[in-house]
mmCIF file of C-alpha atoms and ligand atoms in Angstrom:
data_model
loop_
_atom_site.group_PDB
_atom_site.id
_atom_site.type_symbol
_atom_site.label_atom_id
_atom_site.label_comp_id
_atom_site.label_asym_id
_atom_site.label_seq_id
_atom_site.Cartn_x
_atom_site.Cartn_y
_atom_site.Cartn_z
ATOM 1 C CA MET A 1 110.895 -3.654 -21.630
ATOM 2 C CA ALA A 2 107.941 -2.789 -19.396
ATOM 3 C CA ALA A 3 108.186 0.855 -18.344
ATOM 4 C CA ILE A 4 106.116 3.978 -17.817
ATOM 5 C CA LEU A 5 107.114 6.387 -20.595
ATOM 6 C CA SER A 6 108.086 10.040 -20.402
ATOM 7 C CA ALA A 7 104.750 11.887 -20.692
ATOM 8 C CA THR A 8 102.728 9.566 -18.430
ATOM 9 C CA GLY A 9 105.711 9.321 -16.092
ATOM 10 C CA GLU A 10 105.633 13.038 -15.315
ATOM 11 C CA ARG A 11 102.084 12.673 -13.993
ATOM 12 C CA ASP A 12 103.248 10.261 -11.261
ATOM 13 C CA PRO A 13 107.049 10.330 -10.936
ATOM 14 C CA LEU A 14 107.210 8.118 -7.813
ATOM 15 C CA ARG A 15 105.195 5.348 -9.438
ATOM 16 C CA THR A 16 107.389 5.727 -12.524
ATOM 17 C CA TYR A 17 110.470 5.307 -10.352
ATOM 18 C CA ALA A 18 109.016 2.221 -8.678
ATOM 19 C CA VAL A 19 107.975 0.527 -11.919
ATOM 20 C CA ASN A 20 110.988 1.432 -14.056
ATOM 21 C CA GLN A 21 113.801 1.444 -11.531
ATOM 22 C CA ASP A 22 112.739 -1.340 -9.163
ATOM 23 C CA GLY A 23 111.572 -3.344 -12.169
ATOM 24 C CA THR A 24 114.994 -3.183 -13.802
ATOM 25 C CA LEU A 25 116.732 -4.076 -10.541
ATOM 26 C CA HIS A 26 114.437 -7.092 -10.083
ATOM 27 C CA VAL A 27 115.189 -8.328 -13.604
ATOM 28 C CA LEU A 28 118.943 -8.005 -13.011
ATOM 29 C CA GLU A 29 118.736 -9.675 -9.602
ATOM 30 C CA ALA A 30 116.640 -12.527 -10.994
ATOM 31 C CA ALA A 31 119.208 -12.984 -13.769
ATOM 32 C CA ARG A 32 122.016 -13.145 -11.192
ATOM 33 C CA LYS A 33 120.206 -15.523 -8.857
ATOM 34 C CA PHE A 34 119.077 -17.948 -11.538
ATOM 35 C CA GLY A 35 122.191 -17.848 -13.704
ATOM 36 C CA VAL A 36 120.614 -16.154 -16.737
ATOM 37 C CA ARG A 37 123.496 -15.491 -19.112
ATOM 38 C CA GLN A 38 122.300 -12.404 -20.987
ATOM 39 C CA VAL A 39 119.978 -9.457 -20.356
ATOM 40 C CA ILE A 40 118.966 -7.105 -23.201
ATOM 41 C CA PHE A 41 117.981 -3.642 -21.993
ATOM 42 C CA THR A 42 115.890 -1.072 -23.837
ATOM 43 C CA SER A 43 117.091 2.440 -23.165
ATOM 44 C CA THR A 44 115.920 5.576 -24.925
ATOM 45 C CA ILE A 45 116.563 9.011 -26.390
ATOM 46 C CA ALA A 46 115.036 10.272 -23.120
ATOM 47 C CA VAL A 47 118.389 9.644 -21.355
ATOM 48 C CA PHE A 48 119.662 12.800 -23.049
ATOM 49 C CA GLY A 49 119.044 16.351 -21.886
ATOM 50 C CA PRO A 50 119.331 19.903 -23.190
ATOM 51 C CA GLY A 51 122.427 21.534 -24.597
ATOM 52 C CA LEU A 52 123.702 18.734 -26.838
ATOM 53 C CA PRO A 53 124.776 19.153 -30.487
ATOM 54 C CA PRO A 54 122.306 18.310 -33.291
ATOM 55 C CA LEU A 55 123.887 14.889 -33.870
ATOM 56 C CA VAL A 56 124.421 13.102 -30.537
ATOM 57 C CA GLY A 57 126.905 10.265 -30.007
ATOM 58 C CA ASP A 58 126.938 7.539 -27.342
ATOM 59 C CA ASP A 59 129.356 9.126 -24.915
ATOM 60 C CA VAL A 60 127.870 12.452 -23.943
ATOM 61 C CA SER A 61 126.838 13.717 -20.536
ATOM 62 C CA LEU A 62 123.399 12.240 -19.693
ATOM 63 C CA ARG A 63 121.177 14.886 -18.056
ATOM 64 C CA PRO A 64 117.558 13.746 -18.539
ATOM 65 C CA THR A 65 114.717 16.085 -17.600
ATOM 66 C CA THR A 66 112.059 13.378 -17.037
ATOM 67 C CA MET A 67 111.734 10.634 -14.406
ATOM 68 C CA TYR A 68 111.509 8.142 -17.285
ATOM 69 C CA GLY A 69 114.895 9.354 -18.539
ATOM 70 C CA VAL A 70 116.385 9.283 -15.032
ATOM 71 C CA THR A 71 115.333 5.646 -14.543
ATOM 72 C CA LYS A 72 116.724 4.666 -17.941
ATOM 73 C CA VAL A 73 120.113 6.276 -17.220
ATOM 74 C CA ALA A 74 120.153 4.439 -13.894
ATOM 75 C CA GLY A 75 119.121 1.210 -15.660
ATOM 76 C CA GLU A 76 122.048 1.531 -18.063
ATOM 77 C CA LEU A 77 124.422 2.034 -15.122
ATOM 78 C CA LEU A 78 122.903 -0.781 -13.045
ATOM 79 C CA GLY A 79 123.289 -3.214 -15.919
ATOM 80 C CA GLU A 80 126.904 -2.196 -16.418
ATOM 81 C CA TYR A 81 127.445 -2.766 -12.687
ATOM 82 C CA TYR A 82 125.990 -6.294 -12.935
ATOM 83 C CA SER A 83 128.176 -6.915 -15.955
ATOM 84 C CA ARG A 84 131.362 -5.875 -14.099
ATOM 85 C CA ARG A 85 130.467 -7.308 -10.715
ATOM 86 C CA HIS A 86 128.644 -10.530 -11.672
ATOM 87 C CA GLY A 87 129.771 -11.244 -15.237
ATOM 88 C CA LEU A 88 126.254 -10.756 -16.666
ATOM 89 C CA ASP A 89 126.236 -10.315 -20.454
ATOM 90 C CA PHE A 90 124.335 -7.002 -20.363
ATOM 91 C CA ARG A 91 123.595 -5.251 -23.667
ATOM 92 C CA GLY A 92 121.167 -2.555 -24.713
ATOM 93 C CA VAL A 93 120.083 0.009 -27.253
ATOM 94 C CA ARG A 94 118.813 3.550 -26.927
ATOM 95 C CA PHE A 95 115.584 3.451 -28.905
ATOM 96 C CA PRO A 96 114.360 6.465 -30.840
ATOM 97 C CA GLY A 97 110.628 7.198 -30.590
ATOM 98 C CA LEU A 98 108.902 4.104 -32.012
ATOM 99 C CA LEU A 99 105.975 3.807 -34.416
ATOM 100 C CA SER A 100 104.092 0.531 -34.777
ATOM 101 C CA ALA A 101 100.788 -1.039 -35.708
ATOM 102 C CA VAL A 102 99.518 -0.752 -32.141
ATOM 103 C CA LEU A 103 98.561 2.438 -30.355
ATOM 104 C CA PRO A 104 101.309 4.308 -28.485
ATOM 105 C CA GLY A 105 101.167 4.413 -24.710
ATOM 106 C CA GLY A 106 102.110 7.637 -22.966
ATOM 107 C CA GLY A 107 105.320 8.734 -24.657
ATOM 108 C CA THR A 108 106.228 12.265 -25.667
ATOM 109 C CA SER A 109 106.944 10.913 -29.156
ATOM 110 C CA ASP A 110 103.285 9.834 -29.478
ATOM 111 C CA TYR A 111 102.444 12.773 -31.762
ATOM 112 C CA ALA A 112 104.166 10.891 -34.592
ATOM 113 C CA PRO A 113 102.110 7.656 -34.552
ATOM 114 C CA LEU A 114 98.961 9.591 -33.593
ATOM 115 C CA MET A 115 99.255 11.747 -36.731
ATOM 116 C CA TYR A 116 98.701 8.573 -38.741
ATOM 117 C CA TYR A 117 96.183 6.894 -36.463
ATOM 118 C CA GLU A 118 93.938 9.861 -35.656
ATOM 119 C CA THR A 119 93.956 11.023 -39.279
ATOM 120 C CA LEU A 120 92.842 7.554 -40.364
ATOM 121 C CA ARG A 121 90.209 7.456 -37.620
ATOM 122 C CA THR A 122 88.827 11.003 -37.812
ATOM 123 C CA GLY A 123 90.371 12.736 -40.834
ATOM 124 C CA GLY A 124 92.796 14.882 -38.852
ATOM 125 C CA TYR A 125 94.923 15.401 -35.757
ATOM 126 C CA GLU A 126 95.930 18.339 -33.556
ATOM 127 C CA ALA A 127 99.577 17.678 -32.665
ATOM 128 C CA PHE A 128 100.788 18.715 -29.195
ATOM 129 C CA CYS A 129 104.107 20.014 -30.569
ATOM 130 C CA ARG A 130 105.502 22.707 -32.865
ATOM 131 C CA PRO A 131 105.886 21.824 -36.550
ATOM 132 C CA ASP A 132 109.683 22.242 -36.296
ATOM 133 C CA SER A 133 109.979 19.657 -33.483
ATOM 134 C CA GLN A 134 112.505 17.047 -34.505
ATOM 135 C CA ILE A 135 113.513 13.853 -32.707
ATOM 136 C CA PRO A 136 114.894 10.476 -33.854
ATOM 137 C CA LEU A 137 112.168 7.985 -34.841
ATOM 138 C CA MET A 138 112.123 4.325 -35.885
ATOM 139 C CA TYR A 139 109.655 1.736 -37.201
ATOM 140 C CA MET A 140 109.007 -1.176 -34.847
ATOM 141 C CA PRO A 141 110.315 -3.955 -37.168
ATOM 142 C CA ASP A 142 113.742 -2.252 -37.157
ATOM 143 C CA ALA A 143 113.582 -1.833 -33.372
ATOM 144 C CA LEU A 144 112.826 -5.516 -32.777
ATOM 145 C CA ARG A 145 115.471 -6.665 -35.247
ATOM 146 C CA ALA A 146 118.030 -4.465 -33.484
ATOM 147 C CA LEU A 147 117.394 -6.290 -30.201
ATOM 148 C CA VAL A 148 117.828 -9.702 -31.843
ATOM 149 C CA GLU A 149 120.954 -8.699 -33.757
ATOM 150 C CA LEU A 150 122.556 -7.118 -30.701
ATOM 151 C CA SER A 151 121.762 -10.240 -28.666
ATOM 152 C CA LEU A 152 123.417 -12.496 -31.248
ATOM 153 C CA ALA A 153 126.517 -10.330 -31.844
ATOM 154 C CA PRO A 154 129.832 -11.909 -30.770
ATOM 155 C CA ARG A 155 130.744 -10.492 -27.353
ATOM 156 C CA GLU A 156 134.337 -9.850 -28.376
ATOM 157 C CA ARG A 157 133.210 -7.405 -31.072
ATOM 158 C CA LEU A 158 131.253 -5.247 -28.614
ATOM 159 C CA GLY A 159 133.200 -2.260 -27.340
ATOM 160 C CA ARG A 160 130.427 -1.129 -25.001
ATOM 161 C CA CYS A 161 127.162 -2.250 -23.335
ATOM 162 C CA ILE A 162 124.698 0.422 -24.533
ATOM 163 C CA TYR A 163 124.387 1.638 -28.135
ATOM 164 C CA ASN A 164 122.615 4.509 -29.866
ATOM 165 C CA ILE A 165 120.616 3.279 -32.874
ATOM 166 C CA ALA A 166 119.051 5.541 -35.495
ATOM 167 C CA ALA A 167 116.738 5.342 -38.501
ATOM 168 C CA PHE A 168 115.188 8.710 -39.509
ATOM 169 C CA SER A 169 114.702 12.156 -37.939
ATOM 170 C CA PRO A 170 111.881 14.085 -39.607
ATOM 171 C CA THR A 171 110.400 17.291 -38.261
ATOM 172 C CA ALA A 172 106.778 17.070 -37.139
ATOM 173 C CA GLN A 173 105.844 19.053 -40.262
ATOM 174 C CA GLU A 174 107.622 16.503 -42.457
ATOM 175 C CA ILE A 175 105.620 13.712 -40.786
ATOM 176 C CA ALA A 176 102.418 15.693 -41.372
ATOM 177 C CA ASP A 177 103.354 16.077 -45.060
ATOM 178 C CA GLU A 178 104.026 12.352 -45.256
ATOM 179 C CA VAL A 179 100.658 11.532 -43.670
ATOM 180 C CA ALA A 180 99.003 13.833 -46.222
ATOM 181 C CA ARG A 181 100.720 11.837 -48.984
ATOM 182 C CA VAL A 182 99.311 8.494 -47.798
ATOM 183 C CA VAL A 183 95.974 9.851 -46.519
ATOM 184 C CA PRO A 184 94.937 12.572 -48.972
ATOM 185 C CA GLY A 185 92.963 15.371 -47.355
ATOM 186 C CA ALA A 186 94.563 14.879 -43.928
ATOM 187 C CA ARG A 187 93.921 17.893 -41.668
ATOM 188 C CA ILE A 188 96.896 18.151 -39.327
ATOM 189 C CA THR A 189 97.293 21.194 -37.090
ATOM 190 C CA PHE A 190 99.734 22.103 -34.326
ATOM 191 C CA LYS A 191 98.910 23.270 -30.799
ATOM 192 C CA PRO A 192 102.006 22.856 -28.635
ATOM 193 C CA ASP A 193 101.534 21.659 -25.065
ATOM 194 C CA PRO A 194 104.286 23.471 -23.097
ATOM 195 C CA ALA A 195 105.214 20.521 -20.851
ATOM 196 C CA ARG A 196 105.575 17.969 -23.634
ATOM 197 C CA GLN A 197 107.172 20.514 -25.984
ATOM 198 C CA ALA A 198 109.855 21.187 -23.356
ATOM 199 C CA ILE A 199 110.608 17.460 -23.171
ATOM 200 C CA LEU A 200 110.849 17.232 -26.972
ATOM 201 C CA ASP A 201 113.137 20.268 -27.067
ATOM 202 C CA SER A 202 115.464 18.587 -24.548
ATOM 203 C CA TRP A 203 115.992 15.496 -26.754
ATOM 204 C CA PRO A 204 118.500 15.143 -29.611
ATOM 205 C CA ARG A 205 117.404 15.971 -33.135
ATOM 206 C CA ALA A 206 119.370 12.995 -34.416
ATOM 207 C CA LEU A 207 121.468 10.168 -32.974
ATOM 208 C CA ASP A 208 124.919 9.133 -34.150
ATOM 209 C CA ASP A 209 124.878 5.308 -34.307
ATOM 210 C CA THR A 210 128.417 4.830 -35.648
ATOM 211 C CA CYS A 211 129.383 2.454 -32.813
ATOM 212 C CA ALA A 212 126.406 0.128 -33.414
ATOM 213 C CA ARG A 213 127.168 0.092 -37.141
ATOM 214 C CA ARG A 214 130.812 -0.739 -36.467
ATOM 215 C CA ASP A 215 130.433 -3.292 -33.644
ATOM 216 C CA TRP A 216 127.405 -5.356 -34.708
ATOM 217 C CA ASP A 217 126.634 -4.172 -38.251
ATOM 218 C CA TRP A 218 123.469 -2.282 -37.307
ATOM 219 C CA ARG A 219 121.647 -0.805 -40.342
ATOM 220 C CA PRO A 220 118.058 0.503 -40.375
ATOM 221 C CA ALA A 221 115.889 -1.006 -43.118
ATOM 222 C CA TRP A 222 112.915 1.383 -42.910
ATOM 223 C CA ASP A 223 112.789 5.078 -43.767
ATOM 224 C CA LEU A 224 109.810 7.419 -43.278
ATOM 225 C CA ALA A 225 108.183 6.817 -46.680
ATOM 226 C CA ARG A 226 108.599 3.033 -46.632
ATOM 227 C CA MET A 227 107.241 2.903 -43.085
ATOM 228 C CA SER A 228 104.208 5.001 -44.073
ATOM 229 C CA ASP A 229 103.320 2.636 -46.899
ATOM 230 C CA ASP A 230 103.523 -0.391 -44.604
ATOM 231 C CA LEU A 231 101.998 1.149 -41.491
ATOM 232 C CA THR A 232 99.029 3.003 -42.987
ATOM 233 C CA PRO A 233 96.897 -0.032 -43.951
ATOM 234 C CA LYS A 234 97.622 -1.660 -40.596
ATOM 235 C CA LEU A 235 96.588 1.427 -38.635
ATOM 236 C CA ALA A 236 93.576 1.875 -40.936
ATOM 237 C CA ALA A 237 92.381 -1.592 -39.917
ATOM 238 C CA LEU A 238 92.912 -0.682 -36.258
ATOM 239 C CA ALA A 239 91.029 2.607 -36.703
ATOM 240 C CA ALA A 240 88.165 0.827 -38.472
ATOM 241 C CA ARG A 241 87.843 -1.561 -35.531
ATOM 242 C CA ALA A 242 87.859 1.371 -33.074
ATOM 243 C CA GLY A 243 85.011 3.014 -35.015
ATOM 244 C CA LYS A 244 84.617 6.639 -35.929
HETATM 245 N N1 LIG B 1 109.026 7.156 -26.888
HETATM 246 C C1 LIG B 1 109.524 7.473 -25.583
HETATM 247 C C2 LIG B 1 108.763 8.563 -24.959
HETATM 248 O O1 LIG B 1 108.264 9.389 -25.684
HETATM 249 C C3 LIG B 1 110.962 7.886 -25.660
HETATM 250 O O2 LIG B 1 111.735 6.771 -25.430
HETATM 251 O O3 LIG B 1 108.693 8.615 -23.784
#
């Protein structure tokens, strides 16, 4: 899963290529050499590019605008090559932007977890996107369970290697409203950063995960409100440790 994400990746695309692309190749080669039966790959909404419909299925043209997205498309294809050529049981999901009880690390979706964390730490947050920005998001417990369930699914039920998975797709304003519900008095403002806004605008607003639901019974368990209730005390503890 180690990778340099989309926002950080654009600051040093060659390093991003080396870490993400060579890293994936090394994992696949190690699996081949040492007879590892199965590799689970984490792909991303960043494999998609502009011009897609509001609800995006698995089999659309992949035209990423970031080096992170380019390396994830190539990772999907490399894994499928190892599956065909070497019989590796290669499976993966395209993760939405993830929120969890640890701080995010360099993604363009970071505005979502930072709205919670910075509000808990300082009382407010200036988001680097427009309030109408909308991308697929997911809470980490769902993301981890998806990897386990996909790994355990009977091979004969799987019609493909890589699956879209989805949970919820709020606008940035809807997340801000939700943060204000769980942290009364939250001061959230919006000051779009053109580079990161362009990346957000190139990603789907929502993913169609019909194939994952059909082939391995994928269902998200967490929605925005339930996640907020669970995540807020955990991030509050983290913010308290970080100090004001
Ligand atoms: N969360 C990732 C990012 O923002 C997308 O997969 O780069």
